[in-house]
mmCIF file of C-alpha atoms and ligand atoms in Angstrom:
data_model
loop_
_atom_site.group_PDB
_atom_site.id
_atom_site.type_symbol
_atom_site.label_atom_id
_atom_site.label_comp_id
_atom_site.label_asym_id
_atom_site.label_seq_id
_atom_site.Cartn_x
_atom_site.Cartn_y
_atom_site.Cartn_z
ATOM 1 C CA UNK A 134 0.000 0.000 0.000
ATOM 2 C CA UNK A 135 1.657 3.206 -1.194
ATOM 3 C CA UNK A 136 0.019 5.339 1.526
ATOM 4 C CA UNK A 137 2.341 3.635 4.005
ATOM 5 C CA UNK A 138 5.235 5.588 2.555
ATOM 6 C CA UNK A 139 3.767 8.652 4.292
ATOM 7 C CA UNK A 140 4.666 7.251 7.694
ATOM 8 C CA UNK A 141 8.224 8.333 8.291
ATOM 9 C CA UNK A 142 8.433 7.106 11.895
ATOM 10 C CA UNK A 143 7.919 3.360 12.140
ATOM 11 C CA UNK A 144 8.536 0.980 15.045
ATOM 12 C CA UNK A 145 8.336 -2.038 12.722
ATOM 13 C CA UNK A 146 7.329 -2.485 9.075
ATOM 14 C CA UNK A 147 3.788 -1.137 8.779
ATOM 15 C CA UNK A 148 3.636 0.040 12.396
ATOM 16 C CA UNK A 149 3.814 3.821 12.677
ATOM 17 C CA UNK A 150 4.661 5.600 15.925
ATOM 18 C CA UNK A 151 1.510 6.747 17.781
ATOM 19 C CA UNK A 152 0.891 10.402 16.800
ATOM 20 C CA UNK A 153 4.130 10.254 14.822
ATOM 21 C CA UNK A 154 2.980 13.075 12.522
ATOM 22 C CA UNK A 155 3.216 15.471 15.484
ATOM 23 C CA UNK A 156 5.780 14.104 17.937
ATOM 24 C CA UNK A 157 9.188 12.479 17.794
ATOM 25 C CA UNK A 158 9.562 9.069 19.360
ATOM 26 C CA UNK A 159 11.100 9.807 22.793
ATOM 27 C CA UNK A 160 13.541 7.594 24.680
ATOM 28 C CA UNK A 161 11.683 4.720 26.395
ATOM 29 C CA UNK A 162 12.493 6.132 29.843
ATOM 30 C CA UNK A 163 11.354 9.661 28.951
ATOM 31 C CA UNK A 164 7.700 8.905 28.272
ATOM 32 C CA UNK A 165 4.632 8.888 30.491
ATOM 33 C CA UNK A 166 2.957 6.327 28.249
ATOM 34 C CA UNK A 167 4.141 3.226 26.428
ATOM 35 C CA UNK A 168 1.806 2.275 23.601
ATOM 36 C CA UNK A 169 2.079 -1.511 23.155
ATOM 37 C CA UNK A 170 0.644 -2.882 19.892
ATOM 38 C CA UNK A 171 -0.567 -6.476 20.276
ATOM 39 C CA UNK A 172 -2.027 -7.856 17.035
ATOM 40 C CA UNK A 173 -3.312 -11.042 18.689
ATOM 41 C CA UNK A 174 -6.207 -12.851 17.009
ATOM 42 C CA UNK A 175 -6.572 -16.518 17.895
ATOM 43 C CA UNK A 176 -9.807 -17.377 19.686
ATOM 44 C CA UNK A 177 -12.172 -15.224 17.607
ATOM 45 C CA UNK A 178 -15.705 -16.585 17.999
ATOM 46 C CA UNK A 179 -17.613 -14.585 15.349
ATOM 47 C CA UNK A 180 -16.260 -11.807 13.103
ATOM 48 C CA UNK A 181 -12.489 -11.554 12.618
ATOM 49 C CA UNK A 182 -10.034 -8.744 12.049
ATOM 50 C CA UNK A 183 -8.829 -7.722 15.518
ATOM 51 C CA UNK A 184 -5.273 -8.642 14.495
ATOM 52 C CA UNK A 185 -5.343 -5.563 12.247
ATOM 53 C CA UNK A 186 -6.590 -3.304 15.060
ATOM 54 C CA UNK A 187 -3.304 -1.961 16.477
ATOM 55 C CA UNK A 188 -1.856 -1.033 13.092
ATOM 56 C CA UNK A 189 -5.090 0.776 12.080
ATOM 57 C CA UNK A 190 -5.199 2.710 15.363
ATOM 58 C CA UNK A 191 -1.548 3.764 14.992
ATOM 59 C CA UNK A 192 -2.083 4.858 11.381
ATOM 60 C CA UNK A 193 -5.223 6.835 12.277
ATOM 61 C CA UNK A 194 -3.398 8.530 15.176
ATOM 62 C CA UNK A 195 -1.463 10.558 12.599
ATOM 63 C CA UNK A 196 -4.720 12.469 12.036
ATOM 64 C CA UNK A 197 -5.074 13.474 15.716
ATOM 65 C CA UNK A 198 -4.483 16.949 17.111
ATOM 66 C CA UNK A 199 -2.031 17.052 20.005
ATOM 67 C CA UNK A 200 -4.413 19.310 21.974
ATOM 68 C CA UNK A 201 -7.335 17.097 22.949
ATOM 69 C CA UNK A 202 -9.636 20.068 23.549
ATOM 70 C CA UNK A 203 -8.642 20.447 27.202
ATOM 71 C CA UNK A 204 -4.979 19.453 27.574
ATOM 72 C CA UNK A 205 -2.033 18.075 25.584
ATOM 73 C CA UNK A 206 -1.271 14.506 26.684
ATOM 74 C CA UNK A 207 1.615 14.186 24.212
ATOM 75 C CA UNK A 208 3.572 16.785 26.229
ATOM 76 C CA UNK A 209 4.216 14.004 28.743
ATOM 77 C CA UNK A 210 5.873 11.764 26.173
ATOM 78 C CA UNK A 211 4.338 8.847 24.295
ATOM 79 C CA UNK A 212 6.668 6.009 23.335
ATOM 80 C CA UNK A 213 5.437 3.349 20.910
ATOM 81 C CA UNK A 214 6.918 -0.108 21.413
ATOM 82 C CA UNK A 215 7.383 -2.497 18.481
ATOM 83 C CA UNK A 216 4.427 -4.877 18.132
ATOM 84 C CA UNK A 217 4.578 -7.951 20.342
ATOM 85 C CA UNK A 218 5.795 -11.024 18.415
ATOM 86 C CA UNK A 219 2.788 -13.233 17.636
ATOM 87 C CA UNK A 220 4.671 -16.480 16.940
ATOM 88 C CA UNK A 221 3.989 -19.402 19.265
ATOM 89 C CA UNK A 222 1.083 -20.653 21.340
ATOM 90 C CA UNK A 223 -1.251 -18.559 23.482
ATOM 91 C CA UNK A 224 0.715 -19.112 26.700
ATOM 92 C CA UNK A 225 3.953 -17.986 25.013
ATOM 93 C CA UNK A 226 2.339 -14.877 23.573
ATOM 94 C CA UNK A 227 0.722 -13.980 26.915
ATOM 95 C CA UNK A 228 4.192 -14.136 28.494
ATOM 96 C CA UNK A 229 5.582 -11.821 25.799
ATOM 97 C CA UNK A 230 2.758 -9.337 26.407
ATOM 98 C CA UNK A 231 3.574 -9.504 30.110
ATOM 99 C CA UNK A 232 7.246 -8.828 29.338
ATOM 100 C CA UNK A 233 6.396 -5.757 27.198
ATOM 101 C CA UNK A 234 4.154 -4.452 29.985
ATOM 102 C CA UNK A 235 6.784 -5.033 32.647
ATOM 103 C CA UNK A 236 9.320 -3.168 30.503
ATOM 104 C CA UNK A 237 6.956 -0.179 30.267
ATOM 105 C CA UNK A 238 6.504 -0.050 34.033
ATOM 106 C CA UNK A 239 10.239 -0.432 34.634
ATOM 107 C CA UNK A 240 10.860 2.545 32.332
ATOM 108 C CA UNK A 241 8.544 4.589 34.529
ATOM 109 C CA UNK A 242 5.722 4.634 31.995
ATOM 110 C CA UNK A 243 2.061 3.701 31.996
ATOM 111 C CA UNK A 244 1.280 0.764 29.675
ATOM 112 C CA UNK A 245 -1.374 1.482 27.037
ATOM 113 C CA UNK A 246 -2.002 -1.768 25.182
ATOM 114 C CA UNK A 247 -3.758 -1.904 21.812
ATOM 115 C CA UNK A 248 -5.431 -5.172 20.805
ATOM 116 C CA UNK A 249 -5.995 -7.509 19.374
ATOM 117 C CA UNK A 250 -8.531 -9.694 21.082
ATOM 118 C CA UNK A 251 -9.371 -9.295 24.733
ATOM 119 C CA UNK A 252 -7.123 -12.192 25.800
ATOM 120 C CA UNK A 253 -4.279 -9.661 25.526
ATOM 121 C CA UNK A 254 -5.424 -8.005 28.757
ATOM 122 C CA UNK A 255 -4.449 -11.123 30.711
ATOM 123 C CA UNK A 256 -0.855 -10.692 29.529
ATOM 124 C CA UNK A 257 -0.914 -7.036 30.541
ATOM 125 C CA UNK A 258 -2.166 -7.915 34.027
ATOM 126 C CA UNK A 259 0.539 -10.578 34.378
ATOM 127 C CA UNK A 260 3.079 -7.925 33.392
ATOM 128 C CA UNK A 261 1.815 -5.530 36.061
ATOM 129 C CA UNK A 262 2.099 -8.295 38.649
ATOM 130 C CA UNK A 263 5.601 -9.181 37.406
ATOM 131 C CA UNK A 264 6.600 -5.510 37.702
ATOM 132 C CA UNK A 265 5.637 -5.640 41.363
ATOM 133 C CA UNK A 266 2.314 -3.830 41.195
ATOM 134 C CA UNK A 267 0.125 -4.818 44.122
ATOM 135 C CA UNK A 268 -3.191 -3.644 45.496
ATOM 136 C CA UNK A 269 -4.825 -2.855 42.177
ATOM 137 C CA UNK A 270 -8.260 -3.577 40.785
ATOM 138 C CA UNK A 271 -9.496 -3.843 37.221
ATOM 139 C CA UNK A 272 -12.345 -1.792 35.781
ATOM 140 C CA UNK A 273 -13.747 -3.240 32.559
ATOM 141 C CA UNK A 274 -15.954 -1.730 29.874
ATOM 142 C CA UNK A 275 -17.368 -4.530 27.747
ATOM 143 C CA UNK A 276 -20.545 -5.950 26.209
ATOM 144 C CA UNK A 277 -19.586 -9.400 27.502
ATOM 145 C CA UNK A 278 -18.727 -10.508 31.020
ATOM 146 C CA UNK A 279 -15.756 -12.654 29.808
ATOM 147 C CA UNK A 280 -16.087 -14.769 32.985
ATOM 148 C CA UNK A 281 -16.337 -18.250 31.463
ATOM 149 C CA UNK A 282 -13.733 -20.572 32.897
ATOM 150 C CA UNK A 283 -12.939 -21.652 29.339
ATOM 151 C CA UNK A 284 -14.633 -21.164 25.999
ATOM 152 C CA UNK A 285 -14.650 -23.935 23.409
ATOM 153 C CA UNK A 286 -12.074 -25.670 25.636
ATOM 154 C CA UNK A 287 -9.671 -22.735 25.529
ATOM 155 C CA UNK A 288 -8.748 -21.058 28.843
ATOM 156 C CA UNK A 289 -6.993 -18.300 26.840
ATOM 157 C CA UNK A 290 -10.183 -17.390 24.978
ATOM 158 C CA UNK A 291 -11.227 -13.745 24.832
ATOM 159 C CA UNK A 292 -14.476 -14.965 26.464
ATOM 160 C CA UNK A 293 -12.505 -16.117 29.545
ATOM 161 C CA UNK A 294 -10.098 -13.237 30.072
ATOM 162 C CA UNK A 295 -11.774 -11.742 33.132
ATOM 163 C CA UNK A 296 -12.042 -15.184 34.746
ATOM 164 C CA UNK A 297 -8.256 -15.563 34.369
ATOM 165 C CA UNK A 298 -7.840 -12.188 36.064
ATOM 166 C CA UNK A 299 -10.264 -12.728 38.977
ATOM 167 C CA UNK A 300 -8.563 -16.096 39.568
ATOM 168 C CA UNK A 301 -5.569 -13.960 40.687
ATOM 169 C CA UNK A 302 -7.848 -12.544 43.435
ATOM 170 C CA UNK A 303 -7.925 -9.173 41.697
ATOM 171 C CA UNK A 304 -11.095 -7.134 42.369
ATOM 172 C CA UNK A 305 -13.130 -6.344 39.247
ATOM 173 C CA UNK A 306 -15.729 -3.707 38.387
ATOM 174 C CA UNK A 307 -17.669 -4.406 35.168
ATOM 175 C CA UNK A 308 -19.434 -1.662 33.182
ATOM 176 C CA UNK A 309 -21.832 -1.946 30.268
ATOM 177 C CA UNK A 310 -22.190 -5.742 30.198
ATOM 178 C CA UNK A 311 -25.247 -6.947 28.298
ATOM 179 C CA UNK A 312 -24.399 -10.457 27.094
ATOM 180 C CA UNK A 313 -23.900 -13.288 29.593
ATOM 181 C CA UNK A 314 -24.253 -16.986 30.098
ATOM 182 C CA UNK A 315 -25.472 -18.734 33.295
ATOM 183 C CA UNK A 316 -21.924 -19.699 34.232
ATOM 184 C CA UNK A 317 -20.976 -16.023 34.293
ATOM 185 C CA UNK A 318 -23.933 -15.025 36.459
ATOM 186 C CA UNK A 319 -22.963 -17.809 38.878
ATOM 187 C CA UNK A 320 -19.340 -16.634 38.855
ATOM 188 C CA UNK A 321 -20.454 -13.144 39.855
ATOM 189 C CA UNK A 322 -22.628 -14.562 42.646
ATOM 190 C CA UNK A 323 -19.853 -16.814 43.942
ATOM 191 C CA UNK A 324 -17.455 -13.854 44.020
ATOM 192 C CA UNK A 325 -19.750 -11.292 45.566
ATOM 193 C CA UNK A 326 -17.535 -8.602 47.058
ATOM 194 C CA UNK A 327 -14.797 -9.257 44.477
ATOM 195 C CA UNK A 328 -16.797 -8.674 41.284
ATOM 196 C CA UNK A 329 -18.870 -5.496 41.112
ATOM 197 C CA UNK A 330 -20.937 -4.315 38.165
ATOM 198 C CA UNK A 331 -23.249 -1.780 36.618
ATOM 199 C CA UNK A 332 -24.706 -3.413 33.540
ATOM 200 C CA UNK A 333 -25.815 -1.681 30.352
ATOM 201 C CA UNK A 334 -29.473 -2.115 31.267
ATOM 202 C CA UNK A 335 -28.837 0.194 34.235
ATOM 203 C CA UNK A 336 -26.278 2.589 32.730
ATOM 204 C CA UNK A 337 -27.621 3.214 29.242
ATOM 205 C CA UNK A 338 -31.384 3.885 29.684
ATOM 206 C CA UNK A 339 -30.620 6.065 32.723
ATOM 207 C CA UNK A 340 -27.787 7.961 31.047
ATOM 208 C CA UNK A 341 -25.387 7.223 33.916
ATOM 209 C CA UNK A 342 -21.918 8.621 33.138
ATOM 210 C CA UNK A 343 -20.199 8.269 36.522
ATOM 211 C CA UNK A 344 -19.858 5.541 39.121
ATOM 212 C CA UNK A 345 -18.817 5.416 42.737
ATOM 213 C CA UNK A 346 -16.302 2.659 43.401
ATOM 214 C CA UNK A 347 -16.805 0.666 46.606
ATOM 215 C CA UNK A 348 -14.806 2.033 49.519
ATOM 216 C CA UNK A 349 -12.735 -1.141 49.780
ATOM 217 C CA UNK A 350 -11.880 -1.187 46.055
ATOM 218 C CA UNK A 351 -8.066 -0.976 45.641
ATOM 219 C CA UNK A 352 -6.304 2.379 45.454
ATOM 220 C CA UNK A 353 -4.916 1.638 41.968
ATOM 221 C CA UNK A 354 -6.868 0.662 38.843
ATOM 222 C CA UNK A 355 -6.050 -0.906 35.511
ATOM 223 C CA UNK A 356 -8.817 0.073 33.086
ATOM 224 C CA UNK A 357 -9.612 -2.288 30.200
ATOM 225 C CA UNK A 358 -11.865 -1.138 27.376
ATOM 226 C CA UNK A 359 -13.325 -3.761 25.077
ATOM 227 C CA UNK A 360 -14.484 -1.635 22.171
ATOM 228 C CA UNK A 361 -17.703 -3.671 21.974
ATOM 229 C CA UNK A 362 -18.716 -2.158 25.318
ATOM 230 C CA UNK A 363 -19.564 0.947 23.342
ATOM 231 C CA UNK A 364 -22.667 0.837 21.201
ATOM 232 C CA UNK A 365 -22.297 -0.596 17.680
ATOM 233 C CA UNK A 366 -23.632 2.743 16.351
ATOM 234 C CA UNK A 367 -20.334 4.218 17.603
ATOM 235 C CA UNK A 368 -18.089 1.185 16.971
ATOM 236 C CA UNK A 369 -19.470 -1.437 14.589
ATOM 237 C CA UNK A 370 -15.794 -2.353 14.060
ATOM 238 C CA UNK A 371 -15.687 -5.373 16.337
ATOM 239 C CA UNK A 372 -16.151 -9.124 16.083
ATOM 240 C CA UNK A 373 -19.091 -9.577 18.454
ATOM 241 C CA UNK A 374 -21.198 -6.385 18.465
ATOM 242 C CA UNK A 375 -24.229 -6.180 20.804
ATOM 243 C CA UNK A 376 -26.839 -3.386 20.658
ATOM 244 C CA UNK A 377 -27.656 -1.244 23.674
ATOM 245 C CA UNK A 378 -24.088 -0.212 24.515
ATOM 246 C CA UNK A 379 -22.405 2.819 26.010
ATOM 247 C CA UNK A 380 -22.232 6.153 24.221
ATOM 248 C CA UNK A 381 -19.045 8.102 23.454
ATOM 249 C CA UNK A 382 -19.408 10.748 26.144
ATOM 250 C CA UNK A 383 -20.782 8.205 28.591
ATOM 251 C CA UNK A 384 -17.636 6.096 28.152
ATOM 252 C CA UNK A 385 -15.369 9.102 28.711
ATOM 253 C CA UNK A 386 -17.435 10.101 31.755
ATOM 254 C CA UNK A 387 -17.260 6.650 33.321
ATOM 255 C CA UNK A 388 -13.491 6.521 32.794
ATOM 256 C CA UNK A 389 -13.080 10.003 34.267
ATOM 257 C CA UNK A 390 -15.173 9.151 37.322
ATOM 258 C CA UNK A 391 -12.804 6.255 38.044
ATOM 259 C CA UNK A 392 -9.693 8.388 37.363
ATOM 260 C CA UNK A 393 -10.934 10.943 39.901
ATOM 261 C CA UNK A 394 -11.283 8.305 42.613
ATOM 262 C CA UNK A 395 -8.264 6.099 42.035
ATOM 263 C CA UNK A 396 -4.781 6.099 40.500
ATOM 264 C CA UNK A 397 -4.900 4.712 36.964
ATOM 265 C CA UNK A 398 -1.818 2.503 36.417
ATOM 266 C CA UNK A 399 -2.567 1.558 32.814
ATOM 267 C CA UNK A 400 -5.320 0.987 30.324
ATOM 268 C CA UNK A 401 -6.024 -0.802 27.095
ATOM 269 C CA UNK A 402 -8.320 -0.765 24.078
ATOM 270 C CA UNK A 403 -9.175 -4.212 22.761
ATOM 271 C CA UNK A 404 -11.198 -5.889 20.000
ATOM 272 C CA UNK A 405 -11.072 -3.122 17.379
ATOM 273 C CA UNK A 406 -11.492 -4.908 14.036
ATOM 274 C CA UNK A 407 -11.053 -2.384 11.227
ATOM 275 C CA UNK A 408 -13.678 -2.404 8.489
ATOM 276 C CA UNK A 409 -11.902 -1.838 5.141
ATOM 277 C CA UNK A 410 -12.986 1.471 3.648
ATOM 278 C CA UNK A 411 -14.488 2.806 6.891
ATOM 279 C CA UNK A 412 -11.561 4.684 8.413
ATOM 280 C CA UNK A 413 -13.904 6.718 10.650
ATOM 281 C CA UNK A 414 -13.847 3.892 13.186
ATOM 282 C CA UNK A 415 -10.056 3.641 13.151
ATOM 283 C CA UNK A 416 -9.862 7.356 13.835
ATOM 284 C CA UNK A 417 -12.483 7.086 16.592
ATOM 285 C CA UNK A 418 -10.472 4.294 18.243
ATOM 286 C CA UNK A 419 -7.247 6.337 18.154
ATOM 287 C CA UNK A 420 -9.108 9.397 19.454
ATOM 288 C CA UNK A 421 -10.532 7.334 22.310
ATOM 289 C CA UNK A 422 -7.016 6.206 23.290
ATOM 290 C CA UNK A 423 -5.774 9.804 23.224
ATOM 291 C CA UNK A 424 -8.812 11.113 25.149
ATOM 292 C CA UNK A 425 -8.174 8.536 27.867
ATOM 293 C CA UNK A 426 -4.530 9.708 28.081
ATOM 294 C CA UNK A 427 -5.861 13.249 28.538
ATOM 295 C CA UNK A 428 -8.164 12.174 31.358
ATOM 296 C CA UNK A 429 -5.253 10.412 33.051
ATOM 297 C CA UNK A 430 -3.079 13.517 32.633
ATOM 298 C CA UNK A 431 -5.668 15.834 34.181
ATOM 299 C CA UNK A 432 -6.484 13.576 37.133
ATOM 300 C CA UNK A 433 -2.983 12.496 38.102
HETATM 301 MN MN1 MN B 737 -14.255 -8.597 26.174
#
């Protein structure tokens, strides 16, 4: 594709630096954020294409303004890592994702992972643990609970990622869920006090854009955004879209309400599956990533 020649700052063939049209790639230890591209697509259950998500988000980021309308997150330094190597089995790849995340933390940066399917988040959480992070919870925006112990026999399925995480005794707060199975409802019940939630049926019809975390929720939060948590009218670019999802401003508001109450130690955007010819969704995904950086910057 000849358009690729326009990208003069690449971290690997086809992988432009995030916002590389506006900023120079800083040294890894001089950035507040490490963008980690993870083109993982293995356990897809319906529509495919998440493996192309990180590249599309990075390309679209060259159309962003550095001023996000309120502040300039890029002033703090954004370093884009090379994409995580996707050779090998799921367990191997999860370990590599963990290693990339640990490297980000050790360089003093906040990991910002771009998927790829939601399984990637498990690797990021393992990386935070390996880097010595303790006393953190996970807040999840998603259409699906992802609490199955395994899906189609695969414990590394994107439909099981939150189960892997709560199995590490990490507290979880779920937002926008609207597709479950019985096993997932039972998992929530069995882990009352560990798993909290405000489902889409509560948030969306009532226009709720802020939550109050429980008092005993950890002081630090990793925030995972499955793009299908937003409504398909905003992001049809995902493998398993479900109607009745969160709006754009509602998503930003929910994230900000958490950032005001707790220290955000990283976030991710998963399950973006570009639709060829519809670059609006790639741009929206890159804008969402940048807006979340801005919220982190202003609430630090
Ligand atoms: Mn998910």
